[in-house]
Amino acid sequence: DIQMTQSPSTLSASVGDRVIITCRASQSVASWLAWYQKKPGRAPQVLIYRASNLQGGVPSRFSGSGSGTEFTLTINSLQPDDFAIYYCQQYKSSPLTFGGGTKVEIK
Amino acid sequence: QMHLQESGPGLVQPSETLSLTCVVSGDSIARSEWWTWVRQSPGRGLEWLGEITQNGRANYNPSLNDRVTFYIERTKNQFSLRLNSVTAADTAVYYCVRPVVDGVWSWFDLWGPGRLVTVSP
């Protein structure tokens, strides 16, 4: 299985900050990577697919980059609605696997 | 607009079988070639359980050790999961999910709200 490791596990930030979350894969997943946002009591929502493609309806302050084994999710100008947990997911090979999550909390 | 809704018992006895159904509403289940189950537990995080296609062919996560079976009932616009010999480690929120095939495998663009299933005597 491909292991996905996110860092940091928790991130404290303020409204307006730029936030960067890292996801590392235990082997290359090329660009087959998605990012999700999850809020308590709600299902995950996709933000980014194929490493850098913004899903329709997602604000442009979210962006993704990377390929191979290292990826980043950047949130420019953090908004109050963005405090949540973020997960990466590889879909290079089965079983599909997720990172452990990064909680973005209010500083 | 398509919606997914999981249903089934919220409490299952250890060693018994966990059964969940996902009802697809707002559109035909045939709109997607594949349908997926994902669960989330404190101990295992988000875990892909597998997927089933329109003709009933399924791919399962090997971590489930052949305990899981998926079904699809196109005439009822629903698909189902059965997980047998459950233990406390199977306690989780179970999501039914619509995948978007991108390359060989998929990311996920539509999720049900989730169903908490607790395994306990």
Coordinates of C-alpha atoms in Angstrom, one line a residue:
Chain A
D1 CA 0.0 0.0 0.0
I2 CA 1.1 3.6 -0.6
Q3 CA 1.4 5.4 2.7
M4 CA 0.4 9.1 2.7
T5 CA 2.0 11.3 5.4
Q6 CA 0.7 14.8 6.0
S7 CA 2.5 17.6 7.9
P8 CA 1.9 19.3 10.1
S9 CA -0.8 17.4 11.9
T10 CA -2.1 20.7 13.4
L11 CA -1.6 24.2 12.2
S12 CA -2.6 27.4 14.1
A13 CA -3.2 30.3 11.8
S14 CA -5.1 33.6 11.7
V15 CA -7.6 35.0 9.2
G16 CA -5.7 36.4 6.3
D17 CA -2.6 34.1 6.7
R18 CA -1.2 32.0 4.0
V19 CA -1.2 28.3 4.9
I20 CA 0.8 25.5 3.4
I21 CA 0.1 21.8 4.1
T22 CA 2.4 19.1 2.9
C23 CA 1.6 15.6 1.8
R24 CA 4.2 13.0 1.1
A25 CA 3.7 9.6 -0.5
S26 CA 5.8 6.5 0.3
Q27 CA 6.3 6.0 -3.5
S28 CA 5.6 8.0 -6.5
V29 CA 1.9 8.7 -7.3
A30 CA 2.7 10.9 -10.3
S31 CA 0.0 13.5 -10.2
W32 CA -2.8 11.2 -9.0
L33 CA -3.5 13.1 -5.9
A34 CA -6.6 14.9 -4.5
W35 CA -7.2 17.2 -1.5
Y36 CA -10.3 17.3 0.6
Q37 CA -11.7 19.6 3.3
K38 CA -13.6 18.1 6.2
K39 CA -15.6 19.9 8.8
P40 CA -17.1 18.3 12.0
G41 CA -20.3 16.3 11.3
R42 CA -20.0 16.8 7.5
A43 CA -18.6 14.7 4.7
P44 CA -15.3 15.6 3.0
Q45 CA -15.5 17.9 0.1
V46 CA -13.0 17.7 -2.7
L47 CA -10.9 20.8 -3.3
I48 CA -8.2 19.7 -5.7
Y49 CA -7.8 16.7 -8.0
R50 CA -4.8 15.6 -10.1
A51 CA -2.5 17.5 -7.8
S52 CA -3.3 21.0 -9.1
N53 CA -6.7 21.1 -10.6
L54 CA -9.3 23.2 -8.7
Q55 CA -12.7 21.5 -8.4
G56 CA -15.6 23.6 -9.7
G57 CA -17.0 25.9 -7.1
V58 CA -13.9 25.9 -4.9
P59 CA -12.5 29.4 -4.1
S60 CA -9.4 30.3 -6.0
R61 CA -7.5 30.9 -2.7
F62 CA -7.0 27.2 -2.7
S63 CA -4.2 25.8 -4.8
G64 CA -2.3 22.5 -5.1
S65 CA 1.1 21.7 -6.5
G66 CA 3.6 18.9 -6.6
S67 CA 4.2 15.5 -8.3
G68 CA 5.8 12.2 -7.5
T69 CA 6.1 12.0 -3.8
E70 CA 5.7 15.5 -2.5
F71 CA 2.7 17.7 -2.7
T72 CA 1.4 20.9 -1.1
L73 CA -2.0 22.5 -0.6
T74 CA -1.8 26.3 -0.2
I75 CA -4.6 28.4 1.1
N76 CA -4.0 32.1 0.4
S77 CA -5.6 34.6 2.7
L78 CA -7.2 32.1 5.1
Q79 CA -10.9 32.8 5.7
P80 CA -13.1 31.9 8.7
D81 CA -14.8 29.2 6.7
D82 CA -11.5 27.5 6.1
F83 CA -10.9 26.3 9.6
A84 CA -11.2 22.5 9.1
I85 CA -9.3 19.3 8.6
Y86 CA -7.6 18.7 5.3
Y87 CA -6.8 15.3 3.8
C88 CA -4.8 14.2 0.8
Q89 CA -5.7 11.0 -1.1
Q90 CA -3.7 9.1 -3.7
Y91 CA -5.3 7.4 -6.6
K92 CA -2.3 6.0 -8.3
S93 CA -2.9 2.5 -7.2
S94 CA -5.2 0.3 -5.2
P95 CA -5.9 0.4 -2.3
L96 CA -6.6 4.1 -2.5
T97 CA -5.2 5.7 0.6
F98 CA -5.6 9.0 2.5
G99 CA -3.2 11.0 4.6
G100 CA -3.8 11.3 8.3
G101 CA -5.1 14.9 8.1
T102 CA -4.0 18.4 9.0
K103 CA -6.2 20.4 11.3
V104 CA -6.2 24.1 10.6
E105 CA -7.2 25.8 13.8
I106 CA -7.6 29.4 14.8
K107 CA -4.6 30.9 16.4
Chain B
Q1 CA -29.0 17.2 -8.4
M2 CA -27.8 13.8 -7.1
H3 CA -27.8 13.0 -3.4
L4 CA -26.6 10.0 -1.5
Q5 CA -28.0 8.8 1.8
E6 CA -26.7 5.9 3.9
S7 CA -29.0 3.9 6.1
G8 CA -28.7 0.9 8.4
P9 CA -28.3 -0.1 12.0
G10 CA -26.2 2.2 14.1
L11 CA -25.3 -0.6 16.6
V12 CA -24.0 -4.0 15.7
Q13 CA -22.9 -6.8 18.0
P14 CA -19.3 -8.1 17.8
S15 CA -18.9 -11.0 15.4
E16 CA -22.2 -10.1 13.6
T17 CA -22.7 -8.6 10.2
L18 CA -22.8 -4.9 9.5
S19 CA -25.2 -4.0 6.6
L20 CA -25.6 -0.5 5.1
T21 CA -27.5 0.7 2.1
C22 CA -26.9 3.9 0.1
V23 CA -29.9 5.3 -1.7
V24 CA -29.1 7.4 -4.7
S25 CA -31.7 10.2 -5.3
G26 CA -32.1 13.0 -7.7
D27 CA -30.7 11.0 -10.6
S28 CA -30.1 7.5 -11.8
I29 CA -27.5 5.3 -10.2
A30 CA -26.5 4.4 -13.8
R31 CA -25.1 7.9 -14.1
S32 CA -21.9 6.6 -12.5
E33 CA -20.1 3.5 -13.6
W34 CA -18.6 3.0 -10.2
W35 CA -19.8 3.5 -6.6
T36 CA -17.6 3.5 -3.5
W37 CA -17.6 3.0 0.2
V38 CA -15.2 4.9 2.6
R39 CA -15.1 4.9 6.3
Q40 CA -13.6 7.1 9.0
S41 CA -12.6 6.0 12.5
P42 CA -10.4 7.6 15.1
G43 CA -7.9 4.8 14.9
R44 CA -7.7 4.2 11.2
G45 CA -8.5 7.6 9.7
L46 CA -10.2 7.7 6.3
E47 CA -10.1 4.3 4.7
W48 CA -11.2 3.3 1.2
L49 CA -13.2 0.1 1.5
G50 CA -13.7 -0.5 -2.2
E51 CA -15.9 0.0 -5.1
I52 CA -18.6 -1.7 -7.2
T53 CA -19.5 -1.2 -10.8
Q54 CA -22.8 -1.2 -12.6
N55 CA -22.5 -4.9 -13.5
G56 CA -21.7 -5.9 -9.9
R57 CA -18.0 -6.3 -10.3
A58 CA -16.2 -5.1 -7.2
N59 CA -12.7 -4.2 -6.0
Y60 CA -12.1 -4.5 -2.2
N61 CA -9.5 -3.2 0.1
P62 CA -7.4 -6.2 1.1
S63 CA -7.2 -4.8 4.7
L64 CA -10.7 -6.1 5.1
N65 CA -9.5 -9.7 4.8
D66 CA -12.4 -10.8 2.6
R67 CA -15.0 -9.8 5.1
V68 CA -16.8 -7.4 2.9
T69 CA -19.2 -7.7 0.0
F70 CA -20.8 -5.0 -2.1
Y71 CA -24.1 -5.2 -3.9
I72 CA -25.9 -3.0 -6.4
E73 CA -29.6 -2.9 -7.1
R74 CA -30.1 -0.7 -10.1
T75 CA -33.9 -1.0 -10.1
K76 CA -34.0 0.4 -6.6
N77 CA -31.3 3.0 -7.3
Q78 CA -29.2 1.8 -4.4
F79 CA -26.1 -0.1 -3.5
S80 CA -25.1 -1.9 -0.3
L81 CA -22.3 -3.0 1.9
R82 CA -22.1 -6.1 4.1
L83 CA -19.2 -6.5 6.5
N84 CA -19.1 -9.7 8.5
S85 CA -17.3 -10.8 11.7
V86 CA -17.2 -7.2 12.9
T87 CA -15.1 -6.1 15.9
A88 CA -14.7 -2.8 17.7
A89 CA -12.2 -1.8 15.1
D90 CA -15.0 -1.6 12.6
T91 CA -16.7 1.2 14.6
A92 CA -16.6 4.1 12.2
V93 CA -18.6 6.6 10.2
Y94 CA -19.4 4.9 6.9
Y95 CA -19.8 7.0 3.7
C96 CA -21.1 6.1 0.4
V97 CA -19.4 8.0 -2.3
R98 CA -19.5 8.7 -6.0
P99 CA -16.1 8.4 -7.6
V100 CA -14.7 10.4 -10.6
V101 CA -12.5 8.1 -12.6
D102 CA -9.3 9.9 -13.5
G103 CA -6.8 7.7 -15.1
V104 CA -7.2 4.2 -13.7
W105 CA -8.5 5.0 -10.3
S106 CA -10.6 7.8 -8.7
W107 CA -11.1 10.8 -6.6
F108 CA -14.4 11.5 -4.9
D109 CA -16.8 14.3 -5.8
L110 CA -20.0 13.4 -4.0
W111 CA -20.4 12.0 -0.5
G112 CA -23.4 10.9 1.6
P113 CA -23.6 12.5 5.0
G114 CA -22.3 9.4 6.7
R115 CA -23.7 6.8 9.0
L116 CA -22.1 6.1 12.4
V117 CA -21.9 2.4 13.1
T118 CA -20.8 1.3 16.6
V119 CA -19.7 -2.3 17.2
S120 CA -20.5 -3.1 20.8
P121 CA -22.2 -5.8 22.9

